[in-house]
Amino acid sequence: MPTETLTIATPDGRADAFAAFPDGGGTHPGVLLYTDAFGVRPELEGKARELAAHGYCVLVPNLYYRHGPAPVTELPAHIGEEVRPALIERLMPLIQEHTTDRILRDAEAYLAFLTDRPEVAPGPVGVVGYCLGAALAVRTATAHPGLVGAVAGFHPGFLVTDAPDSPHRRIPELTAEVHIGLAEGDMTPEDLSALDRALQAAGVDHTTEVYPGTVHGFTMSDTDAFDASALRHHWDRLLPLLERALTRR
């Protein structure tokens, strides 16, 4: 399977990224994949390869490129609960600096780069995000409704907040089909209700689903949160979504 480490020009610098492409050449739908808080690493590269094996050209940018190439902080092979708090403490300033303006500038650069690749077919693209990446996926989809045909977020963070520019407030502008897969405790009932109301207002096909018995981070096999059955369920939701929205048009 062809993979590359790439550099993407953005208004704020040059972002390093991992990309995976299907075997056999030709053109295929594009997918922009946003990482969780821990960033680009073998776990996320594996998810990109899995999507490429199903016929998608996948771009995984380093969200923290303004602070250096991935990984911007040293990561253990397994992110156990004994080290997770210290890692989050180191990364939180970077997350807080990743403002809505930065997210949208980056998203435009990433989408332009992805859709300009010769391997990427014309037509809608998908955007997928994990943890904080789910919020970035929604922001990207609402800012580019004519381009993004599918958006999926798993164990989301920062998707519904009290901020005036909370991602969920722009959801009525969506045109993409949506799936949000939550761990138990990812959202309060009130926040989940606000998310559902926003999706209903958008008038798009959508599902929000709490994956039973899971904790935040359940798709990530390099963490203690990993749940193998929930990961399979995530693929069972994500792959049909991408096929419906990106390959049947």
PDB file of N, CA, C and O in Angstrom, residues 50-91:
ATOM      1  N   GLU A  50      -6.039   1.342   7.013  1.00  0.00           N
ATOM      2  CA  GLU A  50      -7.276   0.570   6.948  1.00  0.00           C
ATOM      3  C   GLU A  50      -8.273   1.221   5.993  1.00  0.00           C
ATOM      4  O   GLU A  50      -8.897   0.542   5.156  1.00  0.00           O
ATOM      5  N   LEU A  51      -8.425   2.528   6.091  1.00  0.00           N
ATOM      6  CA  LEU A  51      -9.327   3.229   5.178  1.00  0.00           C
ATOM      7  C   LEU A  51      -8.830   3.137   3.737  1.00  0.00           C
ATOM      8  O   LEU A  51      -9.627   2.966   2.806  1.00  0.00           O
ATOM      9  N   ALA A  52      -7.524   3.246   3.540  1.00  0.00           N
ATOM     10  CA  ALA A  52      -6.974   3.118   2.188  1.00  0.00           C
ATOM     11  C   ALA A  52      -7.247   1.731   1.614  1.00  0.00           C
ATOM     12  O   ALA A  52      -7.528   1.591   0.421  1.00  0.00           O
ATOM     13  N   ALA A  53      -7.191   0.714   2.459  1.00  0.00           N
ATOM     14  CA  ALA A  53      -7.476  -0.642   1.998  1.00  0.00           C
ATOM     15  C   ALA A  53      -8.920  -0.783   1.523  1.00  0.00           C
ATOM     16  O   ALA A  53      -9.239  -1.676   0.721  1.00  0.00           O
ATOM     17  N   HIS A  54      -9.791   0.094   1.992  1.00  0.00           N
ATOM     18  CA  HIS A  54     -11.195   0.093   1.570  1.00  0.00           C
ATOM     19  C   HIS A  54     -11.450   1.061   0.423  1.00  0.00           C
ATOM     20  O   HIS A  54     -12.606   1.303   0.059  1.00  0.00           O
ATOM     21  N   GLY A  55     -10.393   1.659  -0.127  1.00  0.00           N
ATOM     22  CA  GLY A  55     -10.555   2.430  -1.339  1.00  0.00           C
ATOM     23  C   GLY A  55     -10.576   3.933  -1.184  1.00  0.00           C
ATOM     24  O   GLY A  55     -11.122   4.631  -2.051  1.00  0.00           O
ATOM     25  N   TYR A  56      -9.928   4.460  -0.135  1.00  0.00           N
ATOM     26  CA  TYR A  56      -9.913   5.898   0.097  1.00  0.00           C
ATOM     27  C   TYR A  56      -8.484   6.428   0.169  1.00  0.00           C
ATOM     28  O   TYR A  56      -7.580   5.743   0.668  1.00  0.00           O
ATOM     29  N   CYS A  57      -8.297   7.650  -0.329  1.00  0.00           N
ATOM     30  CA  CYS A  57      -7.034   8.359  -0.175  1.00  0.00           C
ATOM     31  C   CYS A  57      -7.130   9.174   1.109  1.00  0.00           C
ATOM     32  O   CYS A  57      -7.991  10.052   1.228  1.00  0.00           O
ATOM     33  N   VAL A  58      -6.246   8.915   2.044  1.00  0.00           N
ATOM     34  CA  VAL A  58      -6.408   9.440   3.403  1.00  0.00           C
ATOM     35  C   VAL A  58      -5.241  10.342   3.773  1.00  0.00           C
ATOM     36  O   VAL A  58      -4.072   9.956   3.631  1.00  0.00           O
ATOM     37  N   LEU A  59      -5.563  11.520   4.273  1.00  0.00           N
ATOM     38  CA  LEU A  59      -4.577  12.500   4.714  1.00  0.00           C
ATOM     39  C   LEU A  59      -4.727  12.713   6.212  1.00  0.00           C
ATOM     40  O   LEU A  59      -5.819  13.015   6.695  1.00  0.00           O
ATOM     41  N   VAL A  60      -3.615  12.556   6.957  1.00  0.00           N
ATOM     42  CA  VAL A  60      -3.616  12.705   8.416  1.00  0.00           C
ATOM     43  C   VAL A  60      -2.622  13.803   8.793  1.00  0.00           C
ATOM     44  O   VAL A  60      -1.421  13.558   8.911  1.00  0.00           O
ATOM     45  N   PRO A  61      -3.083  15.036   8.984  1.00  0.00           N
ATOM     46  CA  PRO A  61      -2.152  16.126   9.271  1.00  0.00           C
ATOM     47  C   PRO A  61      -1.743  16.173  10.740  1.00  0.00           C
ATOM     48  O   PRO A  61      -2.473  15.737  11.633  1.00  0.00           O
ATOM     49  N   ASN A  62      -0.570  16.736  10.966  1.00  0.00           N
ATOM     50  CA  ASN A  62      -0.087  17.007  12.318  1.00  0.00           C
ATOM     51  C   ASN A  62      -0.743  18.298  12.811  1.00  0.00           C
ATOM     52  O   ASN A  62      -0.401  19.389  12.363  1.00  0.00           O
ATOM     53  N   LEU A  63      -1.671  18.177  13.737  1.00  0.00           N
ATOM     54  CA  LEU A  63      -2.418  19.342  14.214  1.00  0.00           C
ATOM     55  C   LEU A  63      -1.514  20.371  14.873  1.00  0.00           C
ATOM     56  O   LEU A  63      -1.836  21.559  14.907  1.00  0.00           O
ATOM     57  N   TYR A  64      -0.397  19.925  15.398  1.00  0.00           N
ATOM     58  CA  TYR A  64       0.488  20.795  16.185  1.00  0.00           C
ATOM     59  C   TYR A  64       1.723  21.235  15.399  1.00  0.00           C
ATOM     60  O   TYR A  64       2.764  21.515  15.980  1.00  0.00           O
ATOM     61  N   TYR A  65       1.621  21.285  14.088  1.00  0.00           N
ATOM     62  CA  TYR A  65       2.815  21.557  13.271  1.00  0.00           C
ATOM     63  C   TYR A  65       3.477  22.883  13.600  1.00  0.00           C
ATOM     64  O   TYR A  65       4.673  23.064  13.362  1.00  0.00           O
ATOM     65  N   ARG A  66       2.736  23.827  14.150  1.00  0.00           N
ATOM     66  CA  ARG A  66       3.332  25.123  14.507  1.00  0.00           C
ATOM     67  C   ARG A  66       4.394  24.963  15.591  1.00  0.00           C
ATOM     68  O   ARG A  66       5.212  25.855  15.806  1.00  0.00           O
ATOM     69  N   HIS A  67       4.386  23.831  16.270  1.00  0.00           N
ATOM     70  CA  HIS A  67       5.343  23.559  17.344  1.00  0.00           C
ATOM     71  C   HIS A  67       6.386  22.522  16.948  1.00  0.00           C
ATOM     72  O   HIS A  67       7.197  22.117  17.785  1.00  0.00           O
ATOM     73  N   GLY A  68       6.343  22.093  15.680  1.00  0.00           N
ATOM     74  CA  GLY A  68       7.327  21.129  15.216  1.00  0.00           C
ATOM     75  C   GLY A  68       6.670  19.910  14.610  1.00  0.00           C
ATOM     76  O   GLY A  68       5.452  19.727  14.681  1.00  0.00           O
ATOM     77  N   PRO A  69       7.468  19.035  13.998  1.00  0.00           N
ATOM     78  CA  PRO A  69       6.924  17.826  13.374  1.00  0.00           C
ATOM     79  C   PRO A  69       6.428  16.827  14.416  1.00  0.00           C
ATOM     80  O   PRO A  69       6.857  16.844  15.578  1.00  0.00           O
ATOM     81  N   ALA A  70       5.524  15.972  13.979  1.00  0.00           N
ATOM     82  CA  ALA A  70       4.987  14.941  14.873  1.00  0.00           C
ATOM     83  C   ALA A  70       6.041  13.867  15.145  1.00  0.00           C
ATOM     84  O   ALA A  70       6.822  13.518  14.264  1.00  0.00           O
ATOM     85  N   PRO A  71       6.048  13.349  16.392  1.00  0.00           N
ATOM     86  CA  PRO A  71       5.260  13.788  17.540  1.00  0.00           C
ATOM     87  C   PRO A  71       5.912  14.992  18.223  1.00  0.00           C
ATOM     88  O   PRO A  71       7.139  15.040  18.364  1.00  0.00           O
ATOM     89  N   VAL A  72       5.087  15.938  18.639  1.00  0.00           N
ATOM     90  CA  VAL A  72       5.636  17.146  19.250  1.00  0.00           C
ATOM     91  C   VAL A  72       6.035  16.922  20.705  1.00  0.00           C
ATOM     92  O   VAL A  72       6.751  17.731  21.291  1.00  0.00           O
ATOM     93  N   THR A  73       5.551  15.837  21.279  1.00  0.00           N
ATOM     94  CA  THR A  73       6.015  15.429  22.596  1.00  0.00           C
ATOM     95  C   THR A  73       6.260  13.922  22.553  1.00  0.00           C
ATOM     96  O   THR A  73       5.600  13.210  21.797  1.00  0.00           O
ATOM     97  N   GLU A  74       7.226  13.475  23.315  1.00  0.00           N
ATOM     98  CA  GLU A  74       7.570  12.055  23.289  1.00  0.00           C
ATOM     99  C   GLU A  74       6.400  11.226  23.797  1.00  0.00           C
ATOM    100  O   GLU A  74       5.821  11.514  24.850  1.00  0.00           O
ATOM    101  N   LEU A  75       6.048  10.196  23.038  1.00  0.00           N
ATOM    102  CA  LEU A  75       4.927   9.334  23.392  1.00  0.00           C
ATOM    103  C   LEU A  75       5.418   7.914  23.621  1.00  0.00           C
ATOM    104  O   LEU A  75       6.233   7.393  22.841  1.00  0.00           O
ATOM    105  N   PRO A  76       4.921   7.260  24.664  1.00  0.00           N
ATOM    106  CA  PRO A  76       5.260   5.845  24.839  1.00  0.00           C
ATOM    107  C   PRO A  76       4.520   4.998  23.815  1.00  0.00           C
ATOM    108  O   PRO A  76       3.533   5.445  23.198  1.00  0.00           O
ATOM    109  N   ALA A  77       4.972   3.766  23.624  1.00  0.00           N
ATOM    110  CA  ALA A  77       4.285   2.873  22.693  1.00  0.00           C
ATOM    111  C   ALA A  77       2.862   2.602  23.148  1.00  0.00           C
ATOM    112  O   ALA A  77       1.955   2.440  22.323  1.00  0.00           O
ATOM    113  N   HIS A  78       2.654   2.555  24.466  1.00  0.00           N
ATOM    114  CA  HIS A  78       1.312   2.377  25.019  1.00  0.00           C
ATOM    115  C   HIS A  78       1.044   3.517  25.995  1.00  0.00           C
ATOM    116  O   HIS A  78       1.829   3.757  26.915  1.00  0.00           O
ATOM    117  N   ILE A  79      -0.062   4.217  25.774  1.00  0.00           N
ATOM    118  CA  ILE A  79      -0.418   5.364  26.606  1.00  0.00           C
ATOM    119  C   ILE A  79      -1.340   4.877  27.715  1.00  0.00           C
ATOM    120  O   ILE A  79      -2.568   4.853  27.582  1.00  0.00           O
ATOM    121  N   GLY A  80      -0.728   4.430  28.807  1.00  0.00           N
ATOM    122  CA  GLY A  80      -1.500   3.925  29.937  1.00  0.00           C
ATOM    123  C   GLY A  80      -2.006   5.053  30.811  1.00  0.00           C
ATOM    124  O   GLY A  80      -1.568   6.203  30.718  1.00  0.00           O
ATOM    125  N   GLU A  81      -2.919   4.708  31.695  1.00  0.00           N
ATOM    126  CA  GLU A  81      -3.505   5.719  32.578  1.00  0.00           C
ATOM    127  C   GLU A  81      -2.481   6.338  33.518  1.00  0.00           C
ATOM    128  O   GLU A  81      -2.671   7.454  33.988  1.00  0.00           O
ATOM    129  N   GLU A  82      -1.378   5.630  33.744  1.00  0.00           N
ATOM    130  CA  GLU A  82      -0.369   6.179  34.644  1.00  0.00           C
ATOM    131  C   GLU A  82       0.411   7.332  34.005  1.00  0.00           C
ATOM    132  O   GLU A  82       0.984   8.169  34.710  1.00  0.00           O
ATOM    133  N   VAL A  83       0.433   7.401  32.670  1.00  0.00           N
ATOM    134  CA  VAL A  83       1.167   8.472  31.986  1.00  0.00           C
ATOM    135  C   VAL A  83       0.236   9.464  31.289  1.00  0.00           C
ATOM    136  O   VAL A  83       0.660  10.572  30.930  1.00  0.00           O
ATOM    137  N   ARG A  84      -1.008   9.089  31.101  1.00  0.00           N
ATOM    138  CA  ARG A  84      -1.929   9.928  30.337  1.00  0.00           C
ATOM    139  C   ARG A  84      -2.082  11.331  30.932  1.00  0.00           C
ATOM    140  O   ARG A  84      -2.024  12.323  30.174  1.00  0.00           O
ATOM    141  N   PRO A  85      -2.280  11.504  32.235  1.00  0.00           N
ATOM    142  CA  PRO A  85      -2.471  12.863  32.761  1.00  0.00           C
ATOM    143  C   PRO A  85      -1.295  13.792  32.478  1.00  0.00           C
ATOM    144  O   PRO A  85      -1.496  14.961  32.125  1.00  0.00           O
ATOM    145  N   ALA A  86      -0.070  13.284  32.588  1.00  0.00           N
ATOM    146  CA  ALA A  86       1.096  14.121  32.335  1.00  0.00           C
ATOM    147  C   ALA A  86       1.185  14.497  30.860  1.00  0.00           C
ATOM    148  O   ALA A  86       1.550  15.628  30.513  1.00  0.00           O
ATOM    149  N   LEU A  87       0.838  13.570  29.973  1.00  0.00           N
ATOM    150  CA  LEU A  87       0.857  13.866  28.550  1.00  0.00           C
ATOM    151  C   LEU A  87      -0.185  14.929  28.197  1.00  0.00           C
ATOM    152  O   LEU A  87       0.087  15.868  27.443  1.00  0.00           O
ATOM    153  N   ILE A  88      -1.381  14.763  28.739  1.00  0.00           N
ATOM    154  CA  ILE A  88      -2.437  15.747  28.479  1.00  0.00           C
ATOM    155  C   ILE A  88      -2.040  17.119  29.018  1.00  0.00           C
ATOM    156  O   ILE A  88      -2.282  18.151  28.365  1.00  0.00           O
ATOM    157  N   GLU A  89      -1.393  17.143  30.168  1.00  0.00           N
ATOM    158  CA  GLU A  89      -0.952  18.420  30.731  1.00  0.00           C
ATOM    159  C   GLU A  89       0.041  19.116  29.798  1.00  0.00           C
ATOM    160  O   GLU A  89      -0.005  20.339  29.622  1.00  0.00           O
ATOM    161  N   ARG A  90       0.943  18.336  29.187  1.00  0.00           N
ATOM    162  CA  ARG A  90       1.904  18.927  28.260  1.00  0.00           C
ATOM    163  C   ARG A  90       1.243  19.392  26.969  1.00  0.00           C
ATOM    164  O   ARG A  90       1.643  20.395  26.374  1.00  0.00           O
ATOM    165  N   LEU A  91       0.226  18.667  26.535  1.00  0.00           N
ATOM    166  CA  LEU A  91      -0.407  18.983  25.257  1.00  0.00           C
ATOM    167  C   LEU A  91      -1.497  20.048  25.378  1.00  0.00           C
ATOM    168  O   LEU A  91      -1.836  20.694  24.376  1.00  0.00           O
TER     169      LEU A  91
END
